[in-house]
Amino acid sequence: VRSWLGSDAYPGVEFILRDHYFNSGSRNTGKILQRALNINGAGLVVDGIVGPRTRQELQDQLAATGEAVFLVGLQEKRQAFYRSCKQFSVFGKGWLNRCDDAFSVAQELA
């Protein structure tokens, strides 16, 4: 995840992406990242592969909007990911609680 950011300048974004990565893997984390970037019109293909274009767009958007603003979009897309899972009716409350807890920590780090 740190290599996606290119530096340690955005600890809140790194934290929330890393938390999702540990729970859902790299491909799903890449997809929520790409969906968050697309909120601002990045036009990325949502394939979960965090290549050079996704990395550059991430760095550009963080520089333009700031970490706190970007975290809100990332949180929104993470929650949407969990809601789309087949097992949401069983595990959804716990997933969303974890998501909210991670978001709170990320905001403190930003």
Protein backbone atom coordinates (compact mmCIF):
# COMPACT_ATOMS: atom_id res chain seq x y z
CA VAL A 1 0.00 0.00 0.00
CA ARG A 2 2.82 2.43 0.75
CA SER A 3 4.13 2.00 -2.79
CA TRP A 4 0.71 3.07 -4.10
CA LEU A 5 1.06 6.38 -2.26
CA GLY A 6 4.67 6.98 -3.21
CA SER A 7 5.55 8.38 0.22
CA ASP A 8 4.55 8.42 3.87
CA ALA A 9 2.94 11.86 3.55
CA TYR A 10 -0.64 10.53 3.87
CA PRO A 11 -0.79 8.25 6.91
CA GLY A 12 -4.58 8.30 7.17
CA VAL A 13 -5.08 7.08 3.61
CA GLU A 14 -2.36 4.50 4.07
CA PHE A 15 -4.01 3.26 7.26
CA ILE A 16 -7.49 2.84 5.79
CA LEU A 17 -6.18 1.17 2.62
CA ARG A 18 -3.95 -1.13 4.65
CA ASP A 19 -6.85 -2.08 6.93
CA HIS A 20 -8.98 -3.00 3.92
CA TYR A 21 -6.06 -4.82 2.30
CA PHE A 22 -5.59 -7.07 5.34
CA ASN A 23 -9.28 -7.96 5.34
CA SER A 24 -10.17 -8.11 1.66
CA GLY A 25 -6.94 -8.49 -0.31
CA SER A 26 -5.10 -6.36 -2.81
CA ARG A 27 -7.55 -6.64 -5.71
CA ASN A 28 -10.60 -5.53 -3.70
CA THR A 29 -8.59 -2.74 -2.08
CA GLY A 30 -7.43 -1.58 -5.50
CA LYS A 31 -11.04 -1.50 -6.65
CA ILE A 32 -12.27 0.67 -3.78
CA LEU A 33 -9.31 2.98 -4.37
CA GLN A 34 -10.11 3.27 -8.09
CA ARG A 35 -13.80 3.88 -7.33
CA ALA A 36 -12.86 6.63 -4.87
CA LEU A 37 -10.59 8.23 -7.46
CA ASN A 38 -13.38 8.06 -10.04
CA ILE A 39 -15.62 10.20 -7.80
CA ASN A 40 -13.60 13.17 -9.04
CA GLY A 41 -13.65 12.07 -12.67
CA ALA A 42 -10.43 10.06 -12.93
CA GLY A 43 -12.01 7.73 -15.48
CA LEU A 44 -10.04 4.73 -14.28
CA VAL A 45 -10.99 1.19 -15.21
CA VAL A 46 -12.02 -0.50 -11.96
CA ASP A 47 -9.98 -3.68 -12.22
CA GLY A 48 -8.18 -3.66 -8.87
CA ILE A 49 -4.76 -3.35 -10.47
CA VAL A 50 -2.98 -0.35 -8.97
CA GLY A 51 -0.71 0.51 -11.83
CA PRO A 52 1.09 3.72 -12.78
CA ARG A 53 -2.07 5.59 -13.85
CA THR A 54 -3.92 4.78 -10.62
CA ARG A 55 -0.87 5.73 -8.53
CA GLN A 56 -0.43 9.03 -10.35
CA GLU A 57 -4.12 9.86 -10.03
CA LEU A 58 -3.96 9.09 -6.31
CA GLN A 59 -1.00 11.41 -5.81
CA ASP A 60 -2.63 14.14 -7.92
CA GLN A 61 -5.95 13.98 -6.08
CA LEU A 62 -4.34 13.93 -2.65
CA ALA A 63 -2.29 16.98 -3.58
CA ALA A 64 -5.38 18.75 -4.96
CA THR A 65 -8.01 17.88 -2.35
CA GLY A 66 -6.02 17.03 0.72
CA GLU A 67 -6.08 13.84 2.74
CA ALA A 68 -9.16 14.56 4.86
CA VAL A 69 -11.39 15.15 1.82
CA PHE A 70 -10.10 12.06 0.02
CA LEU A 71 -10.73 9.91 3.09
CA VAL A 72 -14.46 10.68 2.93
CA GLY A 73 -14.73 9.29 -0.61
CA LEU A 74 -12.63 6.28 0.30
CA GLN A 75 -14.88 5.58 3.28
CA GLU A 76 -17.98 5.83 1.09
CA LYS A 77 -16.60 3.35 -1.44
CA ARG A 78 -15.44 0.96 1.26
CA GLN A 79 -18.91 0.89 2.82
CA ALA A 80 -20.46 0.32 -0.62
CA PHE A 81 -18.09 -2.61 -1.16
CA TYR A 82 -19.23 -4.28 2.05
CA ARG A 83 -22.89 -3.65 1.29
CA SER A 84 -22.46 -5.38 -2.08
CA CYS A 85 -21.11 -8.59 -0.54
CA LYS A 86 -23.40 -11.65 -0.49
CA GLN A 87 -22.72 -12.20 3.21
CA PHE A 88 -23.66 -8.66 4.21
CA SER A 89 -26.87 -9.76 5.92
CA VAL A 90 -24.81 -11.96 8.27
CA PHE A 91 -21.60 -9.98 8.77
CA GLY A 92 -22.50 -6.48 7.58
CA LYS A 93 -22.95 -4.83 10.96
CA GLY A 94 -19.49 -5.93 12.08
CA TRP A 95 -17.90 -4.97 8.76
CA LEU A 96 -19.40 -1.49 8.88
CA ASN A 97 -18.36 -1.06 12.52
CA ARG A 98 -14.78 -1.98 11.59
CA CYS A 99 -14.98 0.38 8.64
CA ASP A 100 -16.18 3.24 10.87
CA ASP A 101 -13.48 2.52 13.46
CA ALA A 102 -10.77 2.52 10.79
CA PHE A 103 -12.15 5.76 9.36
CA SER A 104 -11.97 7.41 12.78
CA VAL A 105 -8.34 6.40 13.22
CA ALA A 106 -7.51 7.51 9.68
CA GLN A 107 -9.06 10.93 10.34
CA GLU A 108 -6.91 11.30 13.45
CA LEU A 109 -3.80 10.46 11.44
CA ALA A 110 -4.65 12.86 8.59
